[in-house]
Amino acid sequence: QQPVQSPQAVILREGEDAVINCSSSKALYSVHWYRQKHGEAPVFLMILLKGGEQKGHEKISASFNEKKQQSSLYLTASQLSYSGTYFCGTDAKDSSYKLIFGSGTRLLVRP
Amino acid sequence: DGGITQSPKYLFRKEGQNVTLSCEQNLNHDAMYWYRQDPGQGLRLIYYSQIVNDFQKGDIAEGYSVSREKKESFPLTVTSAQKNPTAFYLCASSIRQGHGSSYEQYFGPGTRLTVT
């Protein structure tokens, strides 16, 4: 089942902060985060694993609540380059390994 | 430079024709994936392969076929049985795959297929 992302869209002024959430109804092994600019390929941002391990870009921070099967991506002091669509992908425990992606959160950062 | 290439970038076909989308990687990754993306939607998994000569169906495999004869290549054929083939197709790879792994997926630039 597809994870639910919120909000669906957000508009920021440069320098403002945003939080993007990803919620699953299934127990998870991990959550992946990717950003996609219009017409381009998604680019890896971060992986959050059960047990607290994280892997990703230094300037990106995120959290993973294993008990609630929720993850949040924190974008602080946003820059124009942060604009794009953010997707979370979940690795659920009840299926063979594959990532199920949410429908995305569109972020627009304005000057 | 290592990476994933997909060709062509744009592809136009008439309804009823099969079409094959190319995906090549030189990252020495074991796992490869095909996703479909429709406007305003997330990524939906079509097929994936963990190793040469082995592949599994994803969530929307009907009307598609794949092969994995070489580690670096994972072509996708969109058959005439696919009812709504017009979409953006993305190929990806990772070092390997497995539950709880920390292996990110690297995506190719995509192929935009239009069938009329």
mmCIF file of C-alpha atoms in Angstrom:
data_model
loop_
_atom_site.group_PDB
_atom_site.id
_atom_site.type_symbol
_atom_site.label_atom_id
_atom_site.label_comp_id
_atom_site.label_asym_id
_atom_site.label_seq_id
_atom_site.Cartn_x
_atom_site.Cartn_y
_atom_site.Cartn_z
ATOM 1 C CA GLN A 1 0.000 0.000 0.000
ATOM 2 C CA GLN A 2 1.262 3.423 -1.000
ATOM 3 C CA PRO A 3 2.606 5.651 1.808
ATOM 4 C CA VAL A 4 0.818 8.939 2.344
ATOM 5 C CA GLN A 5 2.779 12.146 2.015
ATOM 6 C CA SER A 6 1.813 15.521 3.439
ATOM 7 C CA PRO A 7 1.508 18.245 2.543
ATOM 8 C CA GLN A 8 0.813 17.701 -1.144
ATOM 9 C CA ALA A 9 2.370 21.034 -1.974
ATOM 10 C CA VAL A 10 4.147 23.868 -0.206
ATOM 11 C CA ILE A 11 5.436 27.278 -1.232
ATOM 12 C CA LEU A 12 8.280 28.892 0.674
ATOM 13 C CA ARG A 13 10.280 32.064 0.598
ATOM 14 C CA GLU A 14 14.002 31.555 0.362
ATOM 15 C CA GLY A 15 15.387 30.990 3.855
ATOM 16 C CA GLU A 16 12.193 29.542 5.328
ATOM 17 C CA ASP A 17 11.860 26.038 6.734
ATOM 18 C CA ALA A 18 9.587 23.172 5.758
ATOM 19 C CA VAL A 19 8.727 19.696 6.972
ATOM 20 C CA ILE A 20 7.517 16.931 4.661
ATOM 21 C CA ASN A 21 5.885 13.885 6.180
ATOM 22 C CA CYS A 22 5.545 10.297 5.036
ATOM 23 C CA SER A 23 3.233 7.837 6.742
ATOM 24 C CA SER A 24 2.756 4.123 6.133
ATOM 25 C CA SER A 25 0.143 1.692 7.391
ATOM 26 C CA LYS A 26 2.726 -1.108 7.344
ATOM 27 C CA ALA A 27 5.686 -1.907 9.571
ATOM 28 C CA LEU A 28 8.811 -0.726 7.832
ATOM 29 C CA TYR A 29 12.445 -1.665 7.520
ATOM 30 C CA SER A 30 13.454 1.644 6.038
ATOM 31 C CA VAL A 31 12.357 4.865 4.392
ATOM 32 C CA HIS A 32 14.075 6.435 1.388
ATOM 33 C CA TRP A 33 13.780 10.076 0.331
ATOM 34 C CA TYR A 34 14.344 11.374 -3.209
ATOM 35 C CA ARG A 35 13.935 14.743 -4.922
ATOM 36 C CA GLN A 36 12.893 15.117 -8.547
ATOM 37 C CA LYS A 37 13.065 18.277 -10.593
ATOM 38 C CA HIS A 38 10.635 18.659 -13.455
ATOM 39 C CA GLY A 39 11.418 16.304 -16.330
ATOM 40 C CA GLU A 40 14.497 14.914 -14.609
ATOM 41 C CA ALA A 41 15.412 11.748 -12.761
ATOM 42 C CA PRO A 42 14.872 11.478 -9.006
ATOM 43 C CA VAL A 43 17.992 12.092 -6.954
ATOM 44 C CA PHE A 44 18.769 10.312 -3.699
ATOM 45 C CA LEU A 45 18.580 12.374 -0.510
ATOM 46 C CA MET A 46 18.495 10.037 2.456
ATOM 47 C CA ILE A 47 17.819 6.550 3.785
ATOM 48 C CA LEU A 48 16.525 6.023 7.305
ATOM 49 C CA LEU A 49 16.797 2.532 8.703
ATOM 50 C CA LYS A 50 15.161 0.701 11.539
ATOM 51 C CA GLY A 51 17.392 1.101 14.549
ATOM 52 C CA GLY A 52 18.331 4.691 13.891
ATOM 53 C CA GLU A 53 20.949 4.342 11.173
ATOM 54 C CA GLN A 54 20.879 7.049 8.528
ATOM 55 C CA LYS A 55 22.655 7.622 5.264
ATOM 56 C CA GLY A 56 22.424 10.725 3.174
ATOM 57 C CA HIS A 57 23.454 14.254 2.395
ATOM 58 C CA GLU A 58 24.896 16.307 5.218
ATOM 59 C CA LYS A 59 22.628 19.270 4.608
ATOM 60 C CA ILE A 60 19.461 17.174 4.754
ATOM 61 C CA SER A 61 17.969 15.999 8.020
ATOM 62 C CA ALA A 62 15.175 13.532 8.597
ATOM 63 C CA SER A 63 13.620 11.362 11.233
ATOM 64 C CA PHE A 64 12.041 7.901 11.296
ATOM 65 C CA ASN A 65 9.553 6.877 13.959
ATOM 66 C CA GLU A 66 9.530 3.083 13.707
ATOM 67 C CA LYS A 67 6.606 2.634 16.053
ATOM 68 C CA LYS A 68 4.368 4.959 14.081
ATOM 69 C CA GLN A 69 5.814 4.031 10.665
ATOM 70 C CA GLN A 70 6.317 7.709 9.960
ATOM 71 C CA SER A 71 9.196 9.696 8.571
ATOM 72 C CA SER A 72 9.737 13.419 8.254
ATOM 73 C CA LEU A 73 12.137 15.342 6.047
ATOM 74 C CA TYR A 74 13.341 18.675 7.409
ATOM 75 C CA LEU A 75 14.348 21.387 4.979
ATOM 76 C CA THR A 76 15.899 24.316 6.814
ATOM 77 C CA ALA A 77 16.981 27.682 5.459
ATOM 78 C CA SER A 78 15.560 26.708 2.086
ATOM 79 C CA GLN A 79 17.348 27.664 -1.104
ATOM 80 C CA LEU A 80 15.964 28.114 -4.594
ATOM 81 C CA SER A 81 17.626 24.827 -5.569
ATOM 82 C CA TYR A 82 15.410 22.962 -3.096
ATOM 83 C CA SER A 83 12.442 23.350 -5.429
ATOM 84 C CA GLY A 84 11.126 20.106 -6.835
ATOM 85 C CA THR A 85 8.970 17.153 -5.915
ATOM 86 C CA TYR A 86 9.969 15.095 -2.912
ATOM 87 C CA PHE A 87 9.133 11.397 -2.779
ATOM 88 C CA CYS A 88 9.389 8.971 0.055
ATOM 89 C CA GLY A 89 9.799 5.275 -0.669
ATOM 90 C CA THR A 90 9.044 2.663 1.950
ATOM 91 C CA ASP A 91 10.474 -0.833 2.400
ATOM 92 C CA ALA A 92 7.711 -2.744 4.162
ATOM 93 C CA LYS A 93 8.102 -5.858 6.249
ATOM 94 C CA ASP A 94 5.193 -7.786 4.800
ATOM 95 C CA SER A 95 6.450 -8.075 1.249
ATOM 96 C CA SER A 96 9.484 -8.997 -0.741
ATOM 97 C CA TYR A 97 11.971 -6.174 -0.973
ATOM 98 C CA LYS A 98 10.817 -3.268 -3.090
ATOM 99 C CA LEU A 99 10.259 0.424 -2.549
ATOM 100 C CA ILE A 100 6.713 1.723 -2.644
ATOM 101 C CA PHE A 101 6.727 5.426 -3.392
ATOM 102 C CA GLY A 102 4.312 8.044 -2.193
ATOM 103 C CA SER A 103 2.641 10.419 -4.631
ATOM 104 C CA GLY A 104 5.066 13.211 -3.785
ATOM 105 C CA THR A 105 5.186 16.657 -2.195
ATOM 106 C CA ARG A 106 5.715 19.599 -4.529
ATOM 107 C CA LEU A 107 7.967 22.265 -3.052
ATOM 108 C CA LEU A 108 8.448 25.680 -4.601
ATOM 109 C CA VAL A 109 10.990 28.068 -3.119
ATOM 110 C CA ARG A 110 10.599 31.682 -4.223
ATOM 111 C CA PRO A 111 13.165 34.508 -3.933
ATOM 112 C CA ASP B 1 31.827 8.721 -15.522
ATOM 113 C CA GLY B 2 29.681 6.005 -14.034
ATOM 114 C CA GLY B 3 25.958 6.183 -14.392
ATOM 115 C CA ILE B 4 22.768 4.948 -15.981
ATOM 116 C CA THR B 5 21.798 5.711 -19.533
ATOM 117 C CA GLN B 6 18.370 5.397 -21.062
ATOM 118 C CA SER B 7 17.569 5.802 -24.684
ATOM 119 C CA PRO B 8 15.864 7.366 -26.401
ATOM 120 C CA LYS B 9 14.759 10.367 -24.356
ATOM 121 C CA TYR B 10 11.519 10.688 -26.321
ATOM 122 C CA LEU B 11 9.754 7.879 -28.156
ATOM 123 C CA PHE B 12 6.622 7.948 -30.254
ATOM 124 C CA ARG B 13 4.743 4.848 -31.335
ATOM 125 C CA LYS B 14 1.481 3.890 -32.907
ATOM 126 C CA GLU B 15 -1.006 1.904 -30.890
ATOM 127 C CA GLY B 16 -0.591 -1.841 -31.361
ATOM 128 C CA GLN B 17 3.189 -1.765 -31.733
ATOM 129 C CA ASN B 18 5.648 -3.230 -29.253
ATOM 130 C CA VAL B 19 8.469 -0.919 -28.219
ATOM 131 C CA THR B 20 11.676 -1.598 -26.300
ATOM 132 C CA LEU B 21 13.245 0.921 -23.944
ATOM 133 C CA SER B 22 16.946 0.673 -23.312
ATOM 134 C CA CYS B 23 18.642 0.869 -19.899
ATOM 135 C CA GLU B 24 22.389 0.460 -19.403
ATOM 136 C CA GLN B 25 24.482 0.975 -16.270
ATOM 137 C CA ASN B 26 28.227 0.938 -15.737
ATOM 138 C CA LEU B 27 28.078 1.132 -11.951
ATOM 139 C CA ASN B 28 28.589 -2.616 -11.509
ATOM 140 C CA HIS B 29 25.283 -2.785 -9.643
ATOM 141 C CA ASP B 30 23.561 -6.105 -9.141
ATOM 142 C CA ALA B 31 20.001 -4.795 -8.854
ATOM 143 C CA MET B 32 18.052 -2.969 -11.531
ATOM 144 C CA TYR B 33 14.509 -1.617 -11.630
ATOM 145 C CA TRP B 34 11.911 -0.206 -13.999
ATOM 146 C CA TYR B 35 9.395 2.380 -12.822
ATOM 147 C CA ARG B 36 6.522 4.095 -14.517
ATOM 148 C CA GLN B 37 5.575 7.680 -13.650
ATOM 149 C CA ASP B 38 2.360 9.369 -14.728
ATOM 150 C CA PRO B 39 1.772 13.137 -14.449
ATOM 151 C CA GLY B 40 1.495 14.211 -10.844
ATOM 152 C CA GLN B 41 2.014 10.671 -9.614
ATOM 153 C CA GLY B 42 4.681 8.803 -7.764
ATOM 154 C CA LEU B 43 6.816 6.003 -9.104
ATOM 155 C CA ARG B 44 5.238 2.617 -9.672
ATOM 156 C CA LEU B 45 7.421 -0.482 -9.939
ATOM 157 C CA ILE B 46 7.069 -2.506 -13.133
ATOM 158 C CA TYR B 47 9.835 -5.108 -12.874
ATOM 159 C CA TYR B 48 13.037 -5.578 -10.928
ATOM 160 C CA SER B 49 16.051 -7.822 -11.144
ATOM 161 C CA GLN B 50 18.473 -8.782 -8.414
ATOM 162 C CA ILE B 51 20.858 -10.745 -10.584
ATOM 163 C CA VAL B 52 21.526 -11.701 -14.171
ATOM 164 C CA ASN B 53 18.935 -14.024 -15.727
ATOM 165 C CA ASP B 54 16.490 -13.423 -12.889
ATOM 166 C CA PHE B 55 13.723 -10.852 -12.517
ATOM 167 C CA GLN B 56 10.469 -10.378 -10.639
ATOM 168 C CA LYS B 57 7.205 -8.626 -11.360
ATOM 169 C CA GLY B 58 6.470 -5.394 -9.610
ATOM 170 C CA ASP B 59 3.071 -3.884 -8.948
ATOM 171 C CA ILE B 60 2.115 -3.103 -12.551
ATOM 172 C CA ALA B 61 3.846 -5.738 -14.697
ATOM 173 C CA GLU B 62 0.894 -6.527 -16.960
ATOM 174 C CA GLY B 63 1.634 -5.575 -20.553
ATOM 175 C CA TYR B 64 5.379 -5.300 -19.987
ATOM 176 C CA SER B 65 8.294 -7.703 -20.347
ATOM 177 C CA VAL B 66 11.988 -7.531 -19.447
ATOM 178 C CA SER B 67 15.210 -9.462 -19.846
ATOM 179 C CA ARG B 68 18.483 -9.441 -17.891
ATOM 180 C CA GLU B 69 21.039 -11.248 -20.013
ATOM 181 C CA LYS B 70 23.896 -8.998 -18.942
ATOM 182 C CA LYS B 71 24.603 -7.350 -15.607
ATOM 183 C CA GLU B 72 24.744 -3.900 -17.146
ATOM 184 C CA SER B 73 21.599 -4.092 -19.273
ATOM 185 C CA PHE B 74 17.901 -4.315 -18.381
ATOM 186 C CA PRO B 75 15.687 -3.508 -21.394
ATOM 187 C CA LEU B 76 11.943 -3.050 -20.992
ATOM 188 C CA THR B 77 9.471 -3.976 -23.717
ATOM 189 C CA VAL B 78 6.111 -2.256 -23.690
ATOM 190 C CA THR B 79 3.785 -4.631 -25.498
ATOM 191 C CA SER B 80 0.558 -3.931 -27.321
ATOM 192 C CA ALA B 81 -1.220 -5.551 -24.374
ATOM 193 C CA GLN B 82 -0.429 -2.541 -22.175
ATOM 194 C CA LYS B 83 -3.675 -0.598 -22.236
ATOM 195 C CA ASN B 84 -2.316 2.853 -21.432
ATOM 196 C CA PRO B 85 1.395 2.914 -22.250
ATOM 197 C CA THR B 86 1.914 6.664 -22.532
ATOM 198 C CA ALA B 87 4.062 7.623 -19.544
ATOM 199 C CA PHE B 88 7.521 8.577 -18.303
ATOM 200 C CA TYR B 89 9.654 5.455 -17.750
ATOM 201 C CA LEU B 90 12.543 5.470 -15.322
ATOM 202 C CA CYS B 91 15.233 2.849 -14.936
ATOM 203 C CA ALA B 92 17.217 2.595 -11.717
ATOM 204 C CA SER B 93 19.935 0.485 -10.172
ATOM 205 C CA SER B 94 21.418 -0.190 -6.760
ATOM 206 C CA ILE B 95 24.457 -2.084 -5.537
ATOM 207 C CA ARG B 96 22.126 -4.827 -4.422
ATOM 208 C CA GLN B 97 18.792 -5.031 -2.696
ATOM 209 C CA GLY B 98 17.408 -6.460 0.487
ATOM 210 C CA HIS B 99 15.208 -5.547 3.396
ATOM 211 C CA GLY B 100 16.740 -2.932 5.602
ATOM 212 C CA SER B 101 19.626 -2.297 3.257
ATOM 213 C CA SER B 102 21.228 1.101 2.992
ATOM 214 C CA TYR B 103 21.673 0.946 -0.773
ATOM 215 C CA GLU B 104 20.200 3.911 -2.531
ATOM 216 C CA GLN B 105 18.811 3.735 -6.024
ATOM 217 C CA TYR B 106 20.419 5.637 -8.872
ATOM 218 C CA PHE B 107 18.044 6.703 -11.601
ATOM 219 C CA GLY B 108 18.553 7.172 -15.299
ATOM 220 C CA PRO B 109 17.289 10.294 -17.141
ATOM 221 C CA GLY B 110 14.101 8.525 -18.245
ATOM 222 C CA THR B 111 12.282 7.880 -21.514
ATOM 223 C CA ARG B 112 9.057 9.672 -22.277
ATOM 224 C CA LEU B 113 6.884 7.342 -24.337
ATOM 225 C CA THR B 114 3.887 8.597 -26.269
ATOM 226 C CA VAL B 115 1.564 6.125 -27.943
ATOM 227 C CA THR B 116 -1.145 7.409 -30.271
#
